[in-house]
Structure formats: structure tokens, C-alpha cells
PDB file of C-alpha atoms in Angstrom:
ATOM      1  CA  UNK T   1      89.160 111.238  77.530  1.00  0.00           C
ATOM      2  CA  UNK T   2      89.206 109.088  80.676  1.00  0.00           C
ATOM      3  CA  UNK T   3      86.635 110.108  83.276  1.00  0.00           C
ATOM      4  CA  UNK T   4      88.153 111.327  86.516  1.00  0.00           C
ATOM      5  CA  UNK T   5      87.572 109.031  89.487  1.00  0.00           C
ATOM      6  CA  UNK T   6      85.524 110.345  92.388  1.00  0.00           C
ATOM      7  CA  UNK T   7      87.564 110.810  95.580  1.00  0.00           C
ATOM      8  CA  UNK T   8      85.890 109.807  98.851  1.00  0.00           C
ATOM      9  CA  UNK T   9      87.367 111.290 102.016  1.00  0.00           C
ATOM     10  CA  UNK T  10      87.608 109.048 105.090  1.00  0.00           C
ATOM     11  CA  UNK T  11      88.225 110.797 108.439  1.00  0.00           C
ATOM     12  CA  UNK T  12      90.787 108.749 110.380  1.00  0.00           C
ATOM     13  CA  UNK T  13      88.762 108.719 113.587  1.00  0.00           C
ATOM     14  CA  UNK T  14      85.877 107.010 115.385  1.00  0.00           C
ATOM     15  CA  UNK T  15      84.299 104.291 113.201  1.00  0.00           C
ATOM     16  CA  UNK T  16      87.163 104.410 110.706  1.00  0.00           C
ATOM     17  CA  UNK T  17      89.038 102.040 113.019  1.00  0.00           C
ATOM     18  CA  UNK T  18      86.153  99.562 112.876  1.00  0.00           C
ATOM     19  CA  UNK T  19      85.089  99.910 109.256  1.00  0.00           C
ATOM     20  CA  UNK T  20      88.056 101.417 107.427  1.00  0.00           C
ATOM     21  CA  UNK T  21      88.890  98.202 105.561  1.00  0.00           C
ATOM     22  CA  UNK T  22      85.243  97.779 104.518  1.00  0.00           C
ATOM     23  CA  UNK T  23      84.982 101.367 103.279  1.00  0.00           C
ATOM     24  CA  UNK T  24      88.231 101.420 101.343  1.00  0.00           C
ATOM     25  CA  UNK T  25      87.584  98.064  99.676  1.00  0.00           C
ATOM     26  CA  UNK T  26      83.996  99.011  98.760  1.00  0.00           C
ATOM     27  CA  UNK T  27      84.949 102.248  97.040  1.00  0.00           C
ATOM     28  CA  UNK T  28      87.968 100.658  95.388  1.00  0.00           C
ATOM     29  CA  UNK T  29      85.750  97.924  93.912  1.00  0.00           C
ATOM     30  CA  UNK T  30      83.496 100.645  92.489  1.00  0.00           C
ATOM     31  CA  UNK T  31      86.492 102.251  90.769  1.00  0.00           C
ATOM     32  CA  UNK T  32      86.752 105.210  93.138  1.00  0.00           C
ATOM     33  CA  UNK T  33      89.647 106.603  95.125  1.00  0.00           C
ATOM     34  CA  UNK T  34      89.786 107.173  98.854  1.00  0.00           C
ATOM     35  CA  UNK T  35      91.668 109.867 100.737  1.00  0.00           C
ATOM     36  CA  UNK T  36      92.329 109.144 104.418  1.00  0.00           C
ATOM     37  CA  UNK T  37      93.191 112.036 106.711  1.00  0.00           C
ATOM     38  CA  UNK T  38      96.602 112.029 108.390  1.00  0.00           C
ATOM     39  CA  UNK T  39      97.045 110.498 111.865  1.00  0.00           C
ATOM     40  CA  UNK T  40      95.849 112.647 114.751  1.00  0.00           C
ATOM     41  CA  UNK T  41      98.200 115.369 115.918  1.00  0.00           C
ATOM     42  CA  UNK T  42      97.856 118.493 118.042  1.00  0.00           C
ATOM     43  CA  UNK T  43      96.732 120.603 115.088  1.00  0.00           C
ATOM     44  CA  UNK T  44      93.869 118.242 114.233  1.00  0.00           C
ATOM     45  CA  UNK T  45      92.763 118.167 117.872  1.00  0.00           C
ATOM     46  CA  UNK T  46      92.816 121.961 118.114  1.00  0.00           C
ATOM     47  CA  UNK T  47      90.844 122.318 114.871  1.00  0.00           C
ATOM     48  CA  UNK T  48      88.221 119.889 116.097  1.00  0.00           C
ATOM     49  CA  UNK T  49      88.014 121.470 119.531  1.00  0.00           C
ATOM     50  CA  UNK T  50      87.333 124.867 117.936  1.00  0.00           C
ATOM     51  CA  UNK T  51      84.440 123.349 115.949  1.00  0.00           C
ATOM     52  CA  UNK T  52      82.852 121.350 118.785  1.00  0.00           C
ATOM     53  CA  UNK T  53      80.808 122.373 121.788  1.00  0.00           C
ATOM     54  CA  UNK T  54      82.674 122.230 125.093  1.00  0.00           C
ATOM     55  CA  UNK T  55      80.661 119.215 126.274  1.00  0.00           C
ATOM     56  CA  UNK T  56      81.651 117.046 123.269  1.00  0.00           C
ATOM     57  CA  UNK T  57      83.812 114.031 124.036  1.00  0.00           C
ATOM     58  CA  UNK T  58      87.473 114.010 123.042  1.00  0.00           C
ATOM     59  CA  UNK T  59      86.792 111.422 120.308  1.00  0.00           C
ATOM     60  CA  UNK T  60      84.204 113.672 118.646  1.00  0.00           C
ATOM     61  CA  UNK T  61      86.514 116.697 118.823  1.00  0.00           C
ATOM     62  CA  UNK T  62      89.233 114.683 117.117  1.00  0.00           C
ATOM     63  CA  UNK T  63      86.736 113.469 114.502  1.00  0.00           C
ATOM     64  CA  UNK T  64      85.687 117.009 113.575  1.00  0.00           C
ATOM     65  CA  UNK T  65      89.355 117.912 113.240  1.00  0.00           C
ATOM     66  CA  UNK T  66      89.809 115.081 110.736  1.00  0.00           C
ATOM     67  CA  UNK T  67      86.754 116.203 108.754  1.00  0.00           C
ATOM     68  CA  UNK T  68      88.176 119.723 108.653  1.00  0.00           C
ATOM     69  CA  UNK T  69      91.505 118.343 107.407  1.00  0.00           C
ATOM     70  CA  UNK T  70      89.707 116.684 104.462  1.00  0.00           C
ATOM     71  CA  UNK T  71      87.269 119.479 103.633  1.00  0.00           C
ATOM     72  CA  UNK T  72      87.858 120.901 100.155  1.00  0.00           C
ATOM     73  CA  UNK T  73      90.272 118.113  99.207  1.00  0.00           C
ATOM     74  CA  UNK T  74      87.839 115.420  98.004  1.00  0.00           C
ATOM     75  CA  UNK T  75      84.525 115.076  96.197  1.00  0.00           C
ATOM     76  CA  UNK T  76      82.710 113.583  99.177  1.00  0.00           C
ATOM     77  CA  UNK T  77      83.478 112.923 102.825  1.00  0.00           C
ATOM     78  CA  UNK T  78      81.901 109.753 104.206  1.00  0.00           C
ATOM     79  CA  UNK T  79      79.967 110.313 107.437  1.00  0.00           C
ATOM     80  CA  UNK T  80      77.790 107.245 108.142  1.00  0.00           C
ATOM     81  CA  UNK T  81      74.865 106.895 110.520  1.00  0.00           C
ATOM     82  CA  UNK T  82      75.052 103.646 112.488  1.00  0.00           C
ATOM     83  CA  UNK T  83      72.210 103.441 114.991  1.00  0.00           C
ATOM     84  CA  UNK T  84      71.814  99.803 115.998  1.00  0.00           C
ATOM     85  CA  UNK T  85      72.159  96.160 114.958  1.00  0.00           C
ATOM     86  CA  UNK T  86      68.897  95.063 116.565  1.00  0.00           C
ATOM     87  CA  UNK T  87      67.257  95.002 119.971  1.00  0.00           C
ATOM     88  CA  UNK T  88      69.681  95.719 122.850  1.00  0.00           C
ATOM     89  CA  UNK T  89      72.425  96.241 120.257  1.00  0.00           C
ATOM     90  CA  UNK T  90      72.591 100.032 120.067  1.00  0.00           C
ATOM     91  CA  UNK T  91      75.441 102.349 119.215  1.00  0.00           C
ATOM     92  CA  UNK T  92      76.191 105.538 121.119  1.00  0.00           C
ATOM     93  CA  UNK T  93      73.844 108.368 120.108  1.00  0.00           C
ATOM     94  CA  UNK T  94      76.803 110.275 118.657  1.00  0.00           C
ATOM     95  CA  UNK T  95      76.874 107.764 115.787  1.00  0.00           C
ATOM     96  CA  UNK T  96      73.174 108.352 115.132  1.00  0.00           C
ATOM     97  CA  UNK T  97      73.547 112.114 114.997  1.00  0.00           C
ATOM     98  CA  UNK T  98      76.923 112.319 113.248  1.00  0.00           C
ATOM     99  CA  UNK T  99      75.781 113.078 109.638  1.00  0.00           C
ATOM    100  CA  UNK T 100      73.438 115.859 110.788  1.00  0.00           C
ATOM    101  CA  UNK T 101      76.021 117.247 113.178  1.00  0.00           C
ATOM    102  CA  UNK T 102      78.798 117.340 110.560  1.00  0.00           C
ATOM    103  CA  UNK T 103      76.614 118.868 107.873  1.00  0.00           C
ATOM    104  CA  UNK T 104      75.571 121.567 110.324  1.00  0.00           C
ATOM    105  CA  UNK T 105      79.116 122.326 111.480  1.00  0.00           C
ATOM    106  CA  UNK T 106      80.337 122.597 107.863  1.00  0.00           C
ATOM    107  CA  UNK T 107      77.191 124.203 106.451  1.00  0.00           C
ATOM    108  CA  UNK T 108      79.063 127.292 105.238  1.00  0.00           C
ATOM    109  CA  UNK T 109      81.451 125.266 103.075  1.00  0.00           C
ATOM    110  CA  UNK T 110      80.997 123.748  99.619  1.00  0.00           C
ATOM    111  CA  UNK T 111      82.054 120.319 100.831  1.00  0.00           C
ATOM    112  CA  UNK T 112      79.696 117.460  99.896  1.00  0.00           C
ATOM    113  CA  UNK T 113      79.047 114.616 102.320  1.00  0.00           C
ATOM    114  CA  UNK T 114      78.137 110.998 101.688  1.00  0.00           C
ATOM    115  CA  UNK T 115      76.293 108.811 104.178  1.00  0.00           C
ATOM    116  CA  UNK T 116      74.582 105.486 104.719  1.00  0.00           C
ATOM    117  CA  UNK T 117      72.110 104.463 107.386  1.00  0.00           C
ATOM    118  CA  UNK T 118      72.255 101.270 109.470  1.00  0.00           C
ATOM    119  CA  UNK T 119      69.207 100.864 111.702  1.00  0.00           C
ATOM    120  CA  UNK T 120      68.196  97.210 111.984  1.00  0.00           C
ATOM    121  CA  UNK T 121      65.232  98.011 114.235  1.00  0.00           C
ATOM    122  CA  UNK T 122      63.827  99.975 111.280  1.00  0.00           C
ATOM    123  CA  UNK T 123      64.807  97.147 108.883  1.00  0.00           C
ATOM    124  CA  UNK T 124      67.773  99.047 107.454  1.00  0.00           C
ATOM    125  CA  UNK T 125      70.502  96.402 107.240  1.00  0.00           C
ATOM    126  CA  UNK T 126      74.129  97.215 106.464  1.00  0.00           C
ATOM    127  CA  UNK T 127      74.140  95.570 103.021  1.00  0.00           C
ATOM    128  CA  UNK T 128      71.082  97.478 101.838  1.00  0.00           C
ATOM    129  CA  UNK T 129      72.580 100.690 103.217  1.00  0.00           C
ATOM    130  CA  UNK T 130      75.701 100.155 101.114  1.00  0.00           C
ATOM    131  CA  UNK T 131      73.610  99.367  98.015  1.00  0.00           C
ATOM    132  CA  UNK T 132      71.743 102.642  98.481  1.00  0.00           C
ATOM    133  CA  UNK T 133      75.019 104.514  98.908  1.00  0.00           C
ATOM    134  CA  UNK T 134      76.269 102.945  95.677  1.00  0.00           C
ATOM    135  CA  UNK T 135      73.167 104.166  93.866  1.00  0.00           C
ATOM    136  CA  UNK T 136      73.790 107.671  95.246  1.00  0.00           C
ATOM    137  CA  UNK T 137      77.190 107.510  93.550  1.00  0.00           C
ATOM    138  CA  UNK T 138      75.643 106.482  90.227  1.00  0.00           C
ATOM    139  CA  UNK T 139      76.557 102.788  90.401  1.00  0.00           C
ATOM    140  CA  UNK T 140      74.259  99.925  89.479  1.00  0.00           C
ATOM    141  CA  UNK T 141      72.773  97.735  92.212  1.00  0.00           C
ATOM    142  CA  UNK T 142      74.654  94.768  90.793  1.00  0.00           C
ATOM    143  CA  UNK T 143      78.013  96.559  90.941  1.00  0.00           C
ATOM    144  CA  UNK T 144      77.331  97.864  94.448  1.00  0.00           C
ATOM    145  CA  UNK T 145      76.304  94.416  95.713  1.00  0.00           C
ATOM    146  CA  UNK T 146      79.413  92.786  94.268  1.00  0.00           C
ATOM    147  CA  UNK T 147      81.582  95.547  95.772  1.00  0.00           C
ATOM    148  CA  UNK T 148      79.948  95.150  99.182  1.00  0.00           C
ATOM    149  CA  UNK T 149      80.395  91.373  99.290  1.00  0.00           C
ATOM    150  CA  UNK T 150      84.049  91.667  98.259  1.00  0.00           C
ATOM    151  CA  UNK T 151      84.655  94.419 100.816  1.00  0.00           C
ATOM    152  CA  UNK T 152      82.919  92.446 103.574  1.00  0.00           C
ATOM    153  CA  UNK T 153      85.183  89.469 102.937  1.00  0.00           C
ATOM    154  CA  UNK T 154      88.235  91.750 103.160  1.00  0.00           C
ATOM    155  CA  UNK T 155      86.972  93.246 106.424  1.00  0.00           C
ATOM    156  CA  UNK T 156      86.338  89.837 107.979  1.00  0.00           C
ATOM    157  CA  UNK T 157      89.739  88.487 106.907  1.00  0.00           C
ATOM    158  CA  UNK T 158      91.498  91.546 108.349  1.00  0.00           C
ATOM    159  CA  UNK T 159      89.647  91.271 111.677  1.00  0.00           C
ATOM    160  CA  UNK T 160      90.273  87.529 112.004  1.00  0.00           C
ATOM    161  CA  UNK T 161      93.965  88.067 111.334  1.00  0.00           C
ATOM    162  CA  UNK T 162      94.059  90.663 114.118  1.00  0.00           C
ATOM    163  CA  UNK T 163      92.320  88.300 116.523  1.00  0.00           C
ATOM    164  CA  UNK T 164      94.760  85.516 115.617  1.00  0.00           C
ATOM    165  CA  UNK T 165      97.774  87.779 116.244  1.00  0.00           C
ATOM    166  CA  UNK T 166      96.399  88.686 119.653  1.00  0.00           C
ATOM    167  CA  UNK T 167      95.705  85.053 120.559  1.00  0.00           C
ATOM    168  CA  UNK T 168      99.403  84.388 119.971  1.00  0.00           C
ATOM    169  CA  UNK T 169     100.296  87.172 122.418  1.00  0.00           C
ATOM    170  CA  UNK T 170      98.387  85.426 125.202  1.00  0.00           C
ATOM    171  CA  UNK T 171     100.829  82.517 124.864  1.00  0.00           C
ATOM    172  CA  UNK T 172     103.935  84.670 125.403  1.00  0.00           C
ATOM    173  CA  UNK T 173     105.776  84.939 128.696  1.00  0.00           C
ATOM    174  CA  UNK T 174     105.719  88.229 130.560  1.00  0.00           C
ATOM    175  CA  UNK T 175     103.300  90.619 132.221  1.00  0.00           C
ATOM    176  CA  UNK T 176     100.089  91.078 130.249  1.00  0.00           C
ATOM    177  CA  UNK T 177      97.641  93.953 130.680  1.00  0.00           C
ATOM    178  CA  UNK T 178      94.200  93.816 129.088  1.00  0.00           C
ATOM    179  CA  UNK T 179      92.999  97.207 127.862  1.00  0.00           C
ATOM    180  CA  UNK T 180      89.250  97.802 127.718  1.00  0.00           C
ATOM    181  CA  UNK T 181      88.706 100.570 125.182  1.00  0.00           C
ATOM    182  CA  UNK T 182      87.025 101.419 121.906  1.00  0.00           C
ATOM    183  CA  UNK T 183      89.151 100.833 118.814  1.00  0.00           C
ATOM    184  CA  UNK T 184      89.083 104.572 117.997  1.00  0.00           C
ATOM    185  CA  UNK T 185      90.631 105.255 121.391  1.00  0.00           C
ATOM    186  CA  UNK T 186      93.096 102.348 121.276  1.00  0.00           C
ATOM    187  CA  UNK T 187      94.404 103.033 117.782  1.00  0.00           C
ATOM    188  CA  UNK T 188      94.481 106.819 117.804  1.00  0.00           C
ATOM    189  CA  UNK T 189      98.074 108.122 118.012  1.00  0.00           C
ATOM    190  CA  UNK T 190      96.996 110.917 120.343  1.00  0.00           C
ATOM    191  CA  UNK T 191      95.157 108.629 122.764  1.00  0.00           C
ATOM    192  CA  UNK T 192      95.591 104.861 123.098  1.00  0.00           C
ATOM    193  CA  UNK T 193      98.842 104.471 121.208  1.00  0.00           C
ATOM    194  CA  UNK T 194     100.666 106.596 123.774  1.00  0.00           C
ATOM    195  CA  UNK T 195      99.488 104.119 126.417  1.00  0.00           C
ATOM    196  CA  UNK T 196     100.427 100.935 124.544  1.00  0.00           C
ATOM    197  CA  UNK T 197     103.785 102.418 123.532  1.00  0.00           C
ATOM    198  CA  UNK T 198     104.659 103.116 127.181  1.00  0.00           C
ATOM    199  CA  UNK T 199     103.557  99.622 128.258  1.00  0.00           C
ATOM    200  CA  UNK T 200     105.770  98.011 125.616  1.00  0.00           C
ATOM    201  CA  UNK T 201     108.750 100.166 126.665  1.00  0.00           C
ATOM    202  CA  UNK T 202     108.144  98.921 130.205  1.00  0.00           C
ATOM    203  CA  UNK T 203     108.288  95.278 129.125  1.00  0.00           C
ATOM    204  CA  UNK T 204     104.512  94.754 129.313  1.00  0.00           C
ATOM    205  CA  UNK T 205     102.418  92.981 126.664  1.00  0.00           C
ATOM    206  CA  UNK T 206      99.317  95.144 125.969  1.00  0.00           C
ATOM    207  CA  UNK T 207      96.199  93.227 124.950  1.00  0.00           C
ATOM    208  CA  UNK T 208      92.851  94.483 123.658  1.00  0.00           C
ATOM    209  CA  UNK T 209      89.521  93.429 125.144  1.00  0.00           C
ATOM    210  CA  UNK T 210      87.729  94.411 121.909  1.00  0.00           C
ATOM    211  CA  UNK T 211      89.939  92.251 119.703  1.00  0.00           C
ATOM    212  CA  UNK T 212      88.286  88.868 120.093  1.00  0.00           C
ATOM    213  CA  UNK T 213      85.555  86.792 118.465  1.00  0.00           C
ATOM    214  CA  UNK T 214      82.609  89.203 118.491  1.00  0.00           C
ATOM    215  CA  UNK T 215      79.823  86.625 118.634  1.00  0.00           C
ATOM    216  CA  UNK T 216      81.479  84.843 121.548  1.00  0.00           C
ATOM    217  CA  UNK T 217      82.119  88.169 123.291  1.00  0.00           C
ATOM    218  CA  UNK T 218      78.498  89.275 122.960  1.00  0.00           C
ATOM    219  CA  UNK T 219      77.355  86.025 124.579  1.00  0.00           C
ATOM    220  CA  UNK T 220      79.902  86.170 127.412  1.00  0.00           C
ATOM    221  CA  UNK T 221      79.144  89.846 128.104  1.00  0.00           C
ATOM    222  CA  UNK T 222      75.961  88.767 129.894  1.00  0.00           C
ATOM    223  CA  UNK T 223      78.133  87.389 132.719  1.00  0.00           C
ATOM    224  CA  UNK T 224      79.029  90.967 133.649  1.00  0.00           C
ATOM    225  CA  UNK T 225      75.854  92.721 132.499  1.00  0.00           C
ATOM    226  CA  UNK T 226      72.711  91.131 131.025  1.00  0.00           C
ATOM    227  CA  UNK T 227      71.239  94.574 130.279  1.00  0.00           C
ATOM    228  CA  UNK T 228      74.066  96.593 128.687  1.00  0.00           C
ATOM    229  CA  UNK T 229      72.619  97.890 125.400  1.00  0.00           C
ATOM    230  CA  UNK T 230      75.673  99.401 123.683  1.00  0.00           C
ATOM    231  CA  UNK T 231      77.098  97.041 121.068  1.00  0.00           C
ATOM    232  CA  UNK T 232      80.773  97.957 121.334  1.00  0.00           C
ATOM    233  CA  UNK T 233      80.711  98.118 125.124  1.00  0.00           C
ATOM    234  CA  UNK T 234      79.126  94.639 125.162  1.00  0.00           C
ATOM    235  CA  UNK T 235      81.979  93.361 122.984  1.00  0.00           C
ATOM    236  CA  UNK T 236      84.479  94.854 125.435  1.00  0.00           C
ATOM    237  CA  UNK T 237      82.659  93.315 128.420  1.00  0.00           C
ATOM    238  CA  UNK T 238      82.711  89.963 126.661  1.00  0.00           C
ATOM    239  CA  UNK T 239      86.407  90.322 125.907  1.00  0.00           C
ATOM    240  CA  UNK T 240      87.079  90.838 129.615  1.00  0.00           C
ATOM    241  CA  UNK T 241      84.930  87.837 130.528  1.00  0.00           C
ATOM    242  CA  UNK T 242      86.779  85.693 127.988  1.00  0.00           C
ATOM    243  CA  UNK T 243      90.337  86.739 128.900  1.00  0.00           C
ATOM    244  CA  UNK T 244      90.447  88.124 132.449  1.00  0.00           C
ATOM    245  CA  UNK T 245      92.183  84.943 133.641  1.00  0.00           C
ATOM    246  CA  UNK T 246      94.905  85.429 131.013  1.00  0.00           C
ATOM    247  CA  UNK T 247      95.876  88.940 132.137  1.00  0.00           C
ATOM    248  CA  UNK T 248      97.785  90.326 135.110  1.00  0.00           C
ATOM    249  CA  UNK T 249      95.853  93.604 135.142  1.00  0.00           C
ATOM    250  CA  UNK T 250      93.109  95.552 133.365  1.00  0.00           C
ATOM    251  CA  UNK T 251      93.143  99.161 132.183  1.00  0.00           C
ATOM    252  CA  UNK T 252      89.795 100.864 131.545  1.00  0.00           C
ATOM    253  CA  UNK T 253      90.782 103.426 128.938  1.00  0.00           C
ATOM    254  CA  UNK T 254      88.258 106.020 127.777  1.00  0.00           C
ATOM    255  CA  UNK T 255      87.942 109.506 126.299  1.00  0.00           C
ATOM    256  CA  UNK T 256      86.381 112.211 128.482  1.00  0.00           C
ATOM    257  CA  UNK T 257      83.406 112.571 128.858  1.00  0.00           C
ATOM    258  CA  UNK T 258      82.099 109.363 127.235  1.00  0.00           C
ATOM    259  CA  UNK T 259      78.717 108.566 128.821  1.00  0.00           C
ATOM    260  CA  UNK T 260      78.512 104.849 127.937  1.00  0.00           C
ATOM    261  CA  UNK T 261      82.106 104.247 129.048  1.00  0.00           C
ATOM    262  CA  UNK T 262      81.538 106.071 132.343  1.00  0.00           C
ATOM    263  CA  UNK T 263      78.639 103.746 133.171  1.00  0.00           C
ATOM    264  CA  UNK T 264      80.176 100.523 131.876  1.00  0.00           C
ATOM    265  CA  UNK T 265      83.597 101.138 133.429  1.00  0.00           C
ATOM    266  CA  UNK T 266      81.953 101.695 136.805  1.00  0.00           C
ATOM    267  CA  UNK T 267      80.130  98.401 136.310  1.00  0.00           C
ATOM    268  CA  UNK T 268      83.419  96.638 135.502  1.00  0.00           C
ATOM    269  CA  UNK T 269      85.103  98.122 138.564  1.00  0.00           C
ATOM    270  CA  UNK T 270      82.303  96.772 140.776  1.00  0.00           C
ATOM    271  CA  UNK T 271      81.999  93.301 139.235  1.00  0.00           C
ATOM    272  CA  UNK T 272      85.504  92.286 138.171  1.00  0.00           C
ATOM    273  CA  UNK T 273      87.357  91.297 141.329  1.00  0.00           C
ATOM    274  CA  UNK T 274      90.701  89.733 142.147  1.00  0.00           C
ATOM    275  CA  UNK T 275      92.746  91.569 139.503  1.00  0.00           C
ATOM    276  CA  UNK T 276      94.446  95.002 139.605  1.00  0.00           C
ATOM    277  CA  UNK T 277      92.419  97.582 137.683  1.00  0.00           C
ATOM    278  CA  UNK T 278      93.231 101.107 136.507  1.00  0.00           C
ATOM    279  CA  UNK T 279      90.579 103.561 135.300  1.00  0.00           C
ATOM    280  CA  UNK T 280      92.352 105.962 132.917  1.00  0.00           C
ATOM    281  CA  UNK T 281      90.308 108.787 131.369  1.00  0.00           C
ATOM    282  CA  UNK T 282      91.973 110.886 128.666  1.00  0.00           C
ATOM    283  CA  UNK T 283      91.055 114.446 127.719  1.00  0.00           C
ATOM    284  CA  UNK T 284      92.590 117.230 125.649  1.00  0.00           C
ATOM    285  CA  UNK T 285      94.481 118.510 128.699  1.00  0.00           C
ATOM    286  CA  UNK T 286      95.954 115.146 129.691  1.00  0.00           C
ATOM    287  CA  UNK T 287      99.719 115.331 129.560  1.00  0.00           C
ATOM    288  CA  UNK T 288     101.921 112.399 128.600  1.00  0.00           C
ATOM    289  CA  UNK T 289     103.907 112.678 131.820  1.00  0.00           C
ATOM    290  CA  UNK T 290     100.801 112.331 133.978  1.00  0.00           C
ATOM    291  CA  UNK T 291      99.613 109.278 132.063  1.00  0.00           C
ATOM    292  CA  UNK T 292     103.023 107.627 132.256  1.00  0.00           C
ATOM    293  CA  UNK T 293     103.229 108.230 136.018  1.00  0.00           C
ATOM    294  CA  UNK T 294      99.902 106.473 136.545  1.00  0.00           C
ATOM    295  CA  UNK T 295     100.901 103.592 134.265  1.00  0.00           C
ATOM    296  CA  UNK T 296     104.230 103.207 136.059  1.00  0.00           C
ATOM    297  CA  UNK T 297     102.454 103.033 139.418  1.00  0.00           C
ATOM    298  CA  UNK T 298      99.966 100.499 138.071  1.00  0.00           C
ATOM    299  CA  UNK T 299     102.750  98.252 136.763  1.00  0.00           C
ATOM    300  CA  UNK T 300     104.482  98.472 140.169  1.00  0.00           C
ATOM    301  CA  UNK T 301     101.227  97.439 141.896  1.00  0.00           C
ATOM    302  CA  UNK T 302     100.992  94.351 139.699  1.00  0.00           C
ATOM    303  CA  UNK T 303     104.632  93.463 140.325  1.00  0.00           C
ATOM    304  CA  UNK T 304     104.179  93.934 144.076  1.00  0.00           C
ATOM    305  CA  UNK T 305     101.074  91.725 144.036  1.00  0.00           C
ATOM    306  CA  UNK T 306     103.007  89.020 142.186  1.00  0.00           C
ATOM    307  CA  UNK T 307     105.990  89.327 144.536  1.00  0.00           C
ATOM    308  CA  UNK T 308     108.305  90.764 141.884  1.00  0.00           C
ATOM    309  CA  UNK T 309     108.951  94.159 143.475  1.00  0.00           C
TER     310      UNK T 309
END
């Protein structure tokens, strides 16, 4: 009798938009199945909000809603801990605490959780973290290493293809607006996709500050802040430094109340001059009409500045 494959649940939120390709390819190479939660909708948000403390950011509330949507439907739910990639290369503390937080929130359920720990300052590299996770699942070190290397190649190819597609957009005619946001804000249907959809309907080409060569972005980020310690925010800063001259305006898009974004976006507003800038903060009460009104006004400001209104 064929042994049933283990099913690993992947919440479609937060780091899924950065590592989803890596995760799916890794588990697939190990002969396991993955189950990804459905795209964010109002029900998922409400479920997550009921499970979170009031002070939690919108992204975390959405994440808990996705975990709840998967609970009881898979053997394990992956909830990684990603602390840092070295000195001055930290992640937000929410990513450090996430496994403990989720296990506590769902402590009264029978759901099992799977995790891995990336903390380069403590000599816990990503590859070794994946090898340890493979061993937790009963796989040999050799099989886990082969799966990781294959998955890493798939992740890199997918990211480079995305960067290449965006580079082509810079060459197109028309108004271009650079959006500075985390991938889990940009790609979530309940948050960033409502913004990019409206921009496209308005004849604007939306561009992403985080979708660029990461090594180059980290180096260029020092032009705006030599001391910013958050890895993803540094990539976004570098993306602005690399492409600000190619855009007609910049939107600082964040989920309320994100601490790192609040600090970094204020820094951007003070140091990036000579280009229209909109600071747009989304929360669970933000209505589509209000967002569209602000976007419409911002587009009009750019057109007026360029003499097209």
C-alpha cells in the first residue's frame, strides 16, 4: 500500500510572498504536498482580527486568518522564524516571534506546526535551517540538501524573471509610479492589489521598489540611510535610490501600525525631494472609495506638475 504523502500548509500571507516558491519546491522535492490558503478576503481578515490583539498590524491579523483557514486541513502548517541575515540585516521582530505566537494562539487545537530558524548572528544559516527541517520530517540530510539546492535555484530564477519583467516596464511610455511596500502588502488582494489595480485603470504603470537586484539595492540604500537595520526596508530604500529618476511619483504603502515602515517612510519623506510622494497607510477600516480618492488626487498632482492637467 502506497504511503500517504504529508501535506504542509502554507499561509498565503507575510513571508509567503518572499519565500513561497522556495517552500513549495523544497517540499515537492521531498515528495510532500503543499496546501496554500485561499487569497485574502473579508472572512479571512475577520477571523484573524478576532485572534489577534488590537495592537497587531494588519499584516499579522491577515496572517492569523490564513493560519485559521488551514488549521485541521493539513498535517503541518509552516511557520518559520527568520530573525536576521547578519549584522545590521534584521527582520521585524514579528518574524522572530511568529512560531511562538501562532502556537500560543492555536494551543487549544490539534494542529501541528513546522518551523525553521534563520539567525545568522547565531550561526544559523538558511541552508542548515532547511536541512534541520527536513530531518524533522524524517528525510535524510542528503535528500534535504538536494531539495534545498533545487528549490533555491527555482526561487532565484523566479525572482530574476520578476525583476526582468519590471525592468521592461521602465522602458514603456506613460506615467510611472514607484510603490515602496513589502511584498506581502503589495501582493495581497485585500491591500496592495487594490492600489495597483486602480493605478492601471487610470492609465498609470505601477512599479515596485522591492523588485530589483537585492545586492545592488542593499548597497544603494546607504544613500538614504546608512543605519537602517531592517533587511526588507533596506531593499526598498535601495530600490528608490536606484529608480527614483525613472518614476513620476512615489507611493509609500504600508499596513497600520507597522513600526519599521512608520520610521522608514518618515525618513523617505524627509530625504527624497523633487518628486511627488504619497504616504498611504492601510488598515482594516480603510474603504476602497477613500483609497481611490487619494490615488486620484495624487495622479492629478503629478499631471499638474508635468503640465498635463
